[in-house]
Amino acid sequence: MNKIIALLFVLGLTVSAGAQTITITDNETNSPVEQTTLMSRNPLAFATTNSKGQADISTFKNSENIEIRSIGYKTLVKSYFEIKSEGFKIKLEASNLNLDEVVVSATRWWQVSDNVSSKIVTVSPKEVNLQNPQTAADLLEISGNVFIQKSQQGGGSPMIRGFATNRLIYTVDGVRMNTAIFRAGNIQNVINLDPFATENTEVLFGPGSGIYGSDAIGGVMSFQTLTPRLSLDDYPVISGKAVTRYSSANNEKTGHFDVSTGWKKWAFVTSFSSWDFDHLKQGNHGPDDYIKPYYVQRQDNTDIVVTQNDPLLQIPSGYKQINLMQKLRFKPDETWDFTYGFHYSETSPYGRYDRHNRVKNGTARYAEWDYGPQFWMMNNLNISYNSKNALFNQMTLRLAQQKFEESRIDRSLNKNDRNTTSEKVDAYSANLDFTKYIGNKHILFYGLEMVKDKVLSEGKITDISTNTEETGPSRYPESTWSSFAVYLNDEFQAGEKFTVQAGLHYNRFKLEADFSNNLAFYPFPFTTAEINNGALTGSFGSVYRPSGDWVIKAGFGTAFRSPNVDDIGKVFDSEPGSVVVPNPDLKAEYAYSFDLGIAKVFSDAVKIDLTGYYTILNNALVRRDFQLNGNDSILYNGSMSKVQAIQNAAVAHVYGIQAGVELKLPSGFSFSSDLNLQAGEEELDDGTTSPSRHAPPFFGVSRLNYHAEKLTLQLYALYQGEKKAKDMPEEELGKTEIYALDADGNAYAPAWYTLNIKAMYVLSNMLSINAGIENLTDQRYRPYSSGISEPGRNFILSLKADF
């Protein structure tokens, strides 16, 4: 240990020679352009500008082609000699429409989206600053291409191309967030992330198993958190921001602070955020089916159903949350880069509002149905090494340890027994990724991944009249889920206008489960279960650029999802009258997907982006009727319930179109729309088909923007089409408590729209103010599959200080 410390000390004292700083500014305002990316292939180098528009480009020396990109500006390609002859000062020309940007989600490495056959959408920091999202789920919704479902205010479950939850991948700084208990139903884990501490957000649409392995069927959501910035001279650089925000619909009180300090070789960033949300108030105009004008309160050892003074309040839905992030960076020279990150998130308990809507015998079904505090912690060490050798040009090692804790608490009305299940997951992962340039035409991306999740689940029953506890049934068996994978991708520049990509990924996964903790409560015909299997997936895609103003992309890819602990071993009530029980005889499900995309810019004034896709999911893991010890019903929580289990019992088809348009208008105005039309169907036991549960109806966003020197305005509309009762998925028809009812009493999802306005004004170099009104017409609406309504008319005010 002493030798390691001494080595780091010596490296820390090493003085980097020949540091050369480039400064990039706007050609009209002369203001610095932050987050500009500079890329070179030979030599292999990458850099981004800081808040002063500056970056060290010493590693780019002698490069013939340095690609300079920033969102909202025209791309420049210059040699190092040209940049040097211009005094290392570059001015960028504004451009409203771009076909290419730098992304990391496709391969975990920085690359140009123009060379990726998959559709990738980036949520820009400028859009995040204007929209001021309350949660990371709301941040994803800004893209206009991700549909967000909510069962409670403390949640947000993305749906992408007809898939959701454990068929999507979440990554934070390149680390997989999915755990072995990600379920097929809707989840709320994305709120663990702090939108204030997120530097960049990308969504890759379609299969991602070629890099990310299991679960990457519908897409990949990649979150890059704040990066510690190094100083480019002998003086420390200090930067950061402080934000405070209030929203009227949930009486939100939010505060955030982050600070980054950097020297030449050492840097750190600290971030802290706190949220306080009261019960959410829905709109005044909409279906009465969404109104629950009561809540349950415990008075004198009796549950009382209390009539609300304001029936539009959704009680209980309030919660609090804190997030903390600390990063430390050490870059001893131009070849090594070490970054350690610590992330912590914790919520207060919060009500699962959709369950509080259930009724029994004409009154509330539950006195309590809450999630306990949700906890997430991650330690992450990222080591990058650049070296031009026979094996690689770049290498990155990511080591991560995560802890997840969640719990569920329910008690029926006027019953003394409170049921609590608690889950803990210890997740360990190691990723070793390489990039190798072969000549001027081939780039190899290859590597390996190891993941191990340990699941501990406990149950208890508390008699609230005596405050005595006893062991109760747990939600999951004690389990271990592990995965080992290797992958290889090749990007081939077949010519100046044509790029081809192909890849293979092999994954070995193993699951071991011990059901001993539940045998006293459920007579399972087994005590243990084990899955040990493998999956091979591949992809092939091409990109053709006839000219600089349009691009054609096509791709075919396969993906898979291995059964996890939630699939094989969960016991829970899925809907009134049904209970899901374990099924140890599961196999992986496979997806086969085809994409075709075209984007075209007309006269630097209009951009049209159109993508079509078709996905087949084979051997799909779906919930179906089942038998336990020959019985099709069992007693669960005091009620006879139909037995169901997750089974490989279906083939599903999902297809759709994603369309986008951007228009440059005179006098600082612009207009854009993102539209999503998708459909899906899955096979039922009797051979008929049902619409897919996670394929929402038509949805989109349209925005009218205005930008002056200090003022940014946006008037925008969010909207969703109707899903009639005849088009509803089979498993959604019984959930009448969360949907509106048509004239025949059948559940359906009505169409809705909202009109909204946001404004941001720069008061000074340090201060800016944000204000907005969401849902101007006070609509009462509920996105498809959601169990809680979105806010009614909502006034937002935020003050931000940058330093």
PDB file of C-alpha atoms in Angstrom, residues 248-397:
ATOM      1  CA  SER A 248     -47.369  24.973  -7.297  1.00  0.00           C
ATOM      2  CA  ALA A 249     -49.076  21.679  -8.299  1.00  0.00           C
ATOM      3  CA  ASN A 250     -47.211  19.706  -5.629  1.00  0.00           C
ATOM      4  CA  ASN A 251     -45.874  22.580  -3.524  1.00  0.00           C
ATOM      5  CA  GLU A 252     -42.378  21.529  -4.594  1.00  0.00           C
ATOM      6  CA  LYS A 253     -39.426  22.938  -2.679  1.00  0.00           C
ATOM      7  CA  THR A 254     -36.141  21.932  -4.309  1.00  0.00           C
ATOM      8  CA  GLY A 255     -32.550  22.989  -3.779  1.00  0.00           C
ATOM      9  CA  HIS A 256     -29.317  21.970  -5.499  1.00  0.00           C
ATOM     10  CA  PHE A 257     -25.650  22.865  -5.219  1.00  0.00           C
ATOM     11  CA  ASP A 258     -22.569  21.562  -7.017  1.00  0.00           C
ATOM     12  CA  VAL A 259     -18.971  22.718  -7.093  1.00  0.00           C
ATOM     13  CA  SER A 260     -16.019  21.523  -9.164  1.00  0.00           C
ATOM     14  CA  THR A 261     -12.402  22.349  -8.364  1.00  0.00           C
ATOM     15  CA  GLY A 262      -9.568  21.349 -10.650  1.00  0.00           C
ATOM     16  CA  TRP A 263      -5.811  21.569 -10.742  1.00  0.00           C
ATOM     17  CA  LYS A 264      -3.575  20.299 -13.540  1.00  0.00           C
ATOM     18  CA  LYS A 265      -3.696  16.679 -12.405  1.00  0.00           C
ATOM     19  CA  TRP A 266      -6.324  16.503  -9.684  1.00  0.00           C
ATOM     20  CA  ALA A 267      -9.964  17.542  -9.736  1.00  0.00           C
ATOM     21  CA  PHE A 268     -13.116  16.853  -7.793  1.00  0.00           C
ATOM     22  CA  VAL A 269     -16.801  17.639  -8.047  1.00  0.00           C
ATOM     23  CA  THR A 270     -19.365  17.606  -5.242  1.00  0.00           C
ATOM     24  CA  SER A 271     -23.119  17.658  -5.839  1.00  0.00           C
ATOM     25  CA  PHE A 272     -26.060  17.726  -3.428  1.00  0.00           C
ATOM     26  CA  SER A 273     -29.797  17.950  -4.163  1.00  0.00           C
ATOM     27  CA  SER A 274     -32.898  17.933  -1.979  1.00  0.00           C
ATOM     28  CA  TRP A 275     -36.539  17.622  -3.058  1.00  0.00           C
ATOM     29  CA  ASP A 276     -39.741  18.032  -1.046  1.00  0.00           C
ATOM     30  CA  PHE A 277     -42.956  17.180  -2.925  1.00  0.00           C
ATOM     31  CA  ASP A 278     -46.392  17.516  -1.351  1.00  0.00           C
ATOM     32  CA  HIS A 279     -49.463  15.611  -2.579  1.00  0.00           C
ATOM     33  CA  LEU A 280     -49.951  16.165  -6.306  1.00  0.00           C
ATOM     34  CA  LYS A 281     -52.998  18.122  -7.492  1.00  0.00           C
ATOM     35  CA  GLN A 282     -54.579  17.055 -10.782  1.00  0.00           C
ATOM     36  CA  GLY A 283     -56.446  19.238 -13.266  1.00  0.00           C
ATOM     37  CA  ASN A 284     -60.014  20.461 -13.173  1.00  0.00           C
ATOM     38  CA  HIS A 285     -61.165  19.383 -16.657  1.00  0.00           C
ATOM     39  CA  GLY A 286     -61.226  15.689 -17.476  1.00  0.00           C
ATOM     40  CA  PRO A 287     -62.679  12.276 -16.609  1.00  0.00           C
ATOM     41  CA  ASP A 288     -64.335  12.025 -13.189  1.00  0.00           C
ATOM     42  CA  ASP A 289     -63.067   8.424 -13.021  1.00  0.00           C
ATOM     43  CA  TYR A 290     -59.662   9.816 -12.049  1.00  0.00           C
ATOM     44  CA  ILE A 291     -60.978  11.514  -8.908  1.00  0.00           C
ATOM     45  CA  LYS A 292     -60.586   9.704  -5.569  1.00  0.00           C
ATOM     46  CA  PRO A 293     -62.070  12.237  -3.131  1.00  0.00           C
ATOM     47  CA  TYR A 294     -61.003  10.447   0.039  1.00  0.00           C
ATOM     48  CA  TYR A 295     -58.059   9.037   1.934  1.00  0.00           C
ATOM     49  CA  VAL A 296     -57.693   6.691   4.881  1.00  0.00           C
ATOM     50  CA  GLN A 297     -56.557   7.943   8.273  1.00  0.00           C
ATOM     51  CA  ARG A 298     -55.940   6.011  11.497  1.00  0.00           C
ATOM     52  CA  GLN A 299     -57.939   7.476  14.411  1.00  0.00           C
ATOM     53  CA  ASP A 300     -58.348   5.864  17.858  1.00  0.00           C
ATOM     54  CA  ASN A 301     -57.213   2.449  16.600  1.00  0.00           C
ATOM     55  CA  THR A 302     -59.720   2.585  13.744  1.00  0.00           C
ATOM     56  CA  ASP A 303     -59.258   3.276  10.045  1.00  0.00           C
ATOM     57  CA  ILE A 304     -61.439   6.188   8.993  1.00  0.00           C
ATOM     58  CA  VAL A 305     -62.215   7.061   5.380  1.00  0.00           C
ATOM     59  CA  VAL A 306     -61.868  10.839   5.302  1.00  0.00           C
ATOM     60  CA  THR A 307     -63.493  12.999   2.630  1.00  0.00           C
ATOM     61  CA  GLN A 308     -60.982  15.448   1.182  1.00  0.00           C
ATOM     62  CA  ASN A 309     -61.571  19.201   1.276  1.00  0.00           C
ATOM     63  CA  ASP A 310     -60.023  19.349  -2.206  1.00  0.00           C
ATOM     64  CA  PRO A 311     -61.040  16.278  -4.250  1.00  0.00           C
ATOM     65  CA  LEU A 312     -58.369  17.051  -6.882  1.00  0.00           C
ATOM     66  CA  LEU A 313     -55.530  16.314  -4.472  1.00  0.00           C
ATOM     67  CA  GLN A 314     -54.124  12.820  -4.938  1.00  0.00           C
ATOM     68  CA  ILE A 315     -53.523  11.564  -1.408  1.00  0.00           C
ATOM     69  CA  PRO A 316     -51.154   9.930  -0.589  1.00  0.00           C
ATOM     70  CA  SER A 317     -48.568  10.954  -3.184  1.00  0.00           C
ATOM     71  CA  GLY A 318     -46.090  13.283  -1.451  1.00  0.00           C
ATOM     72  CA  TYR A 319     -42.486  12.317  -0.762  1.00  0.00           C
ATOM     73  CA  LYS A 320     -38.975  13.662  -0.147  1.00  0.00           C
ATOM     74  CA  GLN A 321     -35.609  12.752  -1.632  1.00  0.00           C
ATOM     75  CA  ILE A 322     -31.932  13.597  -1.283  1.00  0.00           C
ATOM     76  CA  ASN A 323     -29.040  12.874  -3.646  1.00  0.00           C
ATOM     77  CA  LEU A 324     -25.317  13.195  -3.055  1.00  0.00           C
ATOM     78  CA  MET A 325     -22.496  12.704  -5.543  1.00  0.00           C
ATOM     79  CA  GLN A 326     -18.745  12.970  -5.031  1.00  0.00           C
ATOM     80  CA  LYS A 327     -16.169  12.440  -7.775  1.00  0.00           C
ATOM     81  CA  LEU A 328     -12.390  12.537  -7.623  1.00  0.00           C
ATOM     82  CA  ARG A 329     -10.201  12.573 -10.732  1.00  0.00           C
ATOM     83  CA  PHE A 330      -6.469  12.059 -11.135  1.00  0.00           C
ATOM     84  CA  LYS A 331      -4.721  12.392 -14.491  1.00  0.00           C
ATOM     85  CA  PRO A 332      -0.947  11.970 -14.006  1.00  0.00           C
ATOM     86  CA  ASP A 333      -0.133  12.243 -17.723  1.00  0.00           C
ATOM     87  CA  GLU A 334      -1.697  12.024 -21.167  1.00  0.00           C
ATOM     88  CA  THR A 335      -2.032   8.238 -21.062  1.00  0.00           C
ATOM     89  CA  TRP A 336      -3.684   7.522 -17.697  1.00  0.00           C
ATOM     90  CA  ASP A 337      -6.944   8.897 -16.286  1.00  0.00           C
ATOM     91  CA  PHE A 338      -8.467   7.737 -12.976  1.00  0.00           C
ATOM     92  CA  THR A 339     -11.941   8.746 -11.786  1.00  0.00           C
ATOM     93  CA  TYR A 340     -13.646   7.563  -8.614  1.00  0.00           C
ATOM     94  CA  GLY A 341     -17.345   8.266  -8.154  1.00  0.00           C
ATOM     95  CA  PHE A 342     -19.635   7.933  -5.157  1.00  0.00           C
ATOM     96  CA  HIS A 343     -23.408   8.200  -5.636  1.00  0.00           C
ATOM     97  CA  TYR A 344     -26.066   8.149  -2.939  1.00  0.00           C
ATOM     98  CA  SER A 345     -29.840   8.492  -3.196  1.00  0.00           C
ATOM     99  CA  GLU A 346     -32.570   8.032  -0.600  1.00  0.00           C
ATOM    100  CA  THR A 347     -36.287   8.752  -0.606  1.00  0.00           C
ATOM    101  CA  SER A 348     -38.817   8.991   2.173  1.00  0.00           C
ATOM    102  CA  PRO A 349     -41.641   6.419   2.238  1.00  0.00           C
ATOM    103  CA  TYR A 350     -44.320   7.233  -0.342  1.00  0.00           C
ATOM    104  CA  GLY A 351     -47.746   5.923  -1.247  1.00  0.00           C
ATOM    105  CA  ARG A 352     -48.326   3.749  -4.280  1.00  0.00           C
ATOM    106  CA  TYR A 353     -51.274   5.771  -5.442  1.00  0.00           C
ATOM    107  CA  ASP A 354     -52.713   3.275  -7.943  1.00  0.00           C
ATOM    108  CA  ARG A 355     -53.208   0.691  -5.164  1.00  0.00           C
ATOM    109  CA  HIS A 356     -54.950   3.275  -3.001  1.00  0.00           C
ATOM    110  CA  ASN A 357     -57.549   3.538  -5.780  1.00  0.00           C
ATOM    111  CA  ARG A 358     -58.681  -0.065  -5.290  1.00  0.00           C
ATOM    112  CA  VAL A 359     -62.019  -0.623  -3.596  1.00  0.00           C
ATOM    113  CA  LYS A 360     -63.648  -3.574  -1.858  1.00  0.00           C
ATOM    114  CA  ASN A 361     -67.258  -3.806  -0.706  1.00  0.00           C
ATOM    115  CA  GLY A 362     -67.846  -0.226  -1.776  1.00  0.00           C
ATOM    116  CA  THR A 363     -65.016   1.337   0.241  1.00  0.00           C
ATOM    117  CA  ALA A 364     -61.241   1.625   0.272  1.00  0.00           C
ATOM    118  CA  ARG A 365     -59.455  -1.717  -0.173  1.00  0.00           C
ATOM    119  CA  TYR A 366     -56.302  -0.671   1.675  1.00  0.00           C
ATOM    120  CA  ALA A 367     -55.566   1.440   4.708  1.00  0.00           C
ATOM    121  CA  GLU A 368     -51.891   1.393   3.744  1.00  0.00           C
ATOM    122  CA  TRP A 369     -50.026   0.585   0.536  1.00  0.00           C
ATOM    123  CA  ASP A 370     -46.675   2.292   0.513  1.00  0.00           C
ATOM    124  CA  TYR A 371     -43.149   1.912  -0.696  1.00  0.00           C
ATOM    125  CA  GLY A 372     -40.657   2.185   2.120  1.00  0.00           C
ATOM    126  CA  PRO A 373     -37.577   4.372   1.720  1.00  0.00           C
ATOM    127  CA  GLN A 374     -35.805   3.609  -1.556  1.00  0.00           C
ATOM    128  CA  PHE A 375     -32.036   3.564  -1.249  1.00  0.00           C
ATOM    129  CA  TRP A 376     -29.259   3.426  -3.856  1.00  0.00           C
ATOM    130  CA  MET A 377     -25.528   3.727  -3.419  1.00  0.00           C
ATOM    131  CA  MET A 378     -22.761   3.217  -5.975  1.00  0.00           C
ATOM    132  CA  ASN A 379     -18.981   3.223  -5.748  1.00  0.00           C
ATOM    133  CA  ASN A 380     -17.415   3.380  -9.192  1.00  0.00           C
ATOM    134  CA  LEU A 381     -13.781   3.398 -10.275  1.00  0.00           C
ATOM    135  CA  ASN A 382     -13.049   4.246 -13.898  1.00  0.00           C
ATOM    136  CA  ILE A 383      -9.500   3.788 -15.249  1.00  0.00           C
ATOM    137  CA  SER A 384      -8.661   4.829 -18.808  1.00  0.00           C
ATOM    138  CA  TYR A 385      -5.381   4.183 -20.586  1.00  0.00           C
ATOM    139  CA  ASN A 386      -4.267   5.348 -24.032  1.00  0.00           C
ATOM    140  CA  SER A 387      -1.479   3.486 -25.781  1.00  0.00           C
ATOM    141  CA  LYS A 388      -0.870   2.751 -29.421  1.00  0.00           C
ATOM    142  CA  ASN A 389       0.072  -0.944 -29.334  1.00  0.00           C
ATOM    143  CA  ALA A 390      -0.817  -4.200 -31.074  1.00  0.00           C
ATOM    144  CA  LEU A 391      -3.859  -4.849 -28.852  1.00  0.00           C
ATOM    145  CA  PHE A 392      -5.530  -1.475 -28.375  1.00  0.00           C
ATOM    146  CA  ASN A 393      -5.394   2.278 -28.669  1.00  0.00           C
ATOM    147  CA  GLN A 394      -7.692   2.864 -25.711  1.00  0.00           C
ATOM    148  CA  MET A 395      -8.584   0.751 -22.720  1.00  0.00           C
ATOM    149  CA  THR A 396     -11.116   1.431 -19.986  1.00  0.00           C
ATOM    150  CA  LEU A 397     -11.683  -0.562 -16.825  1.00  0.00           C
TER     151      LEU A 397
END
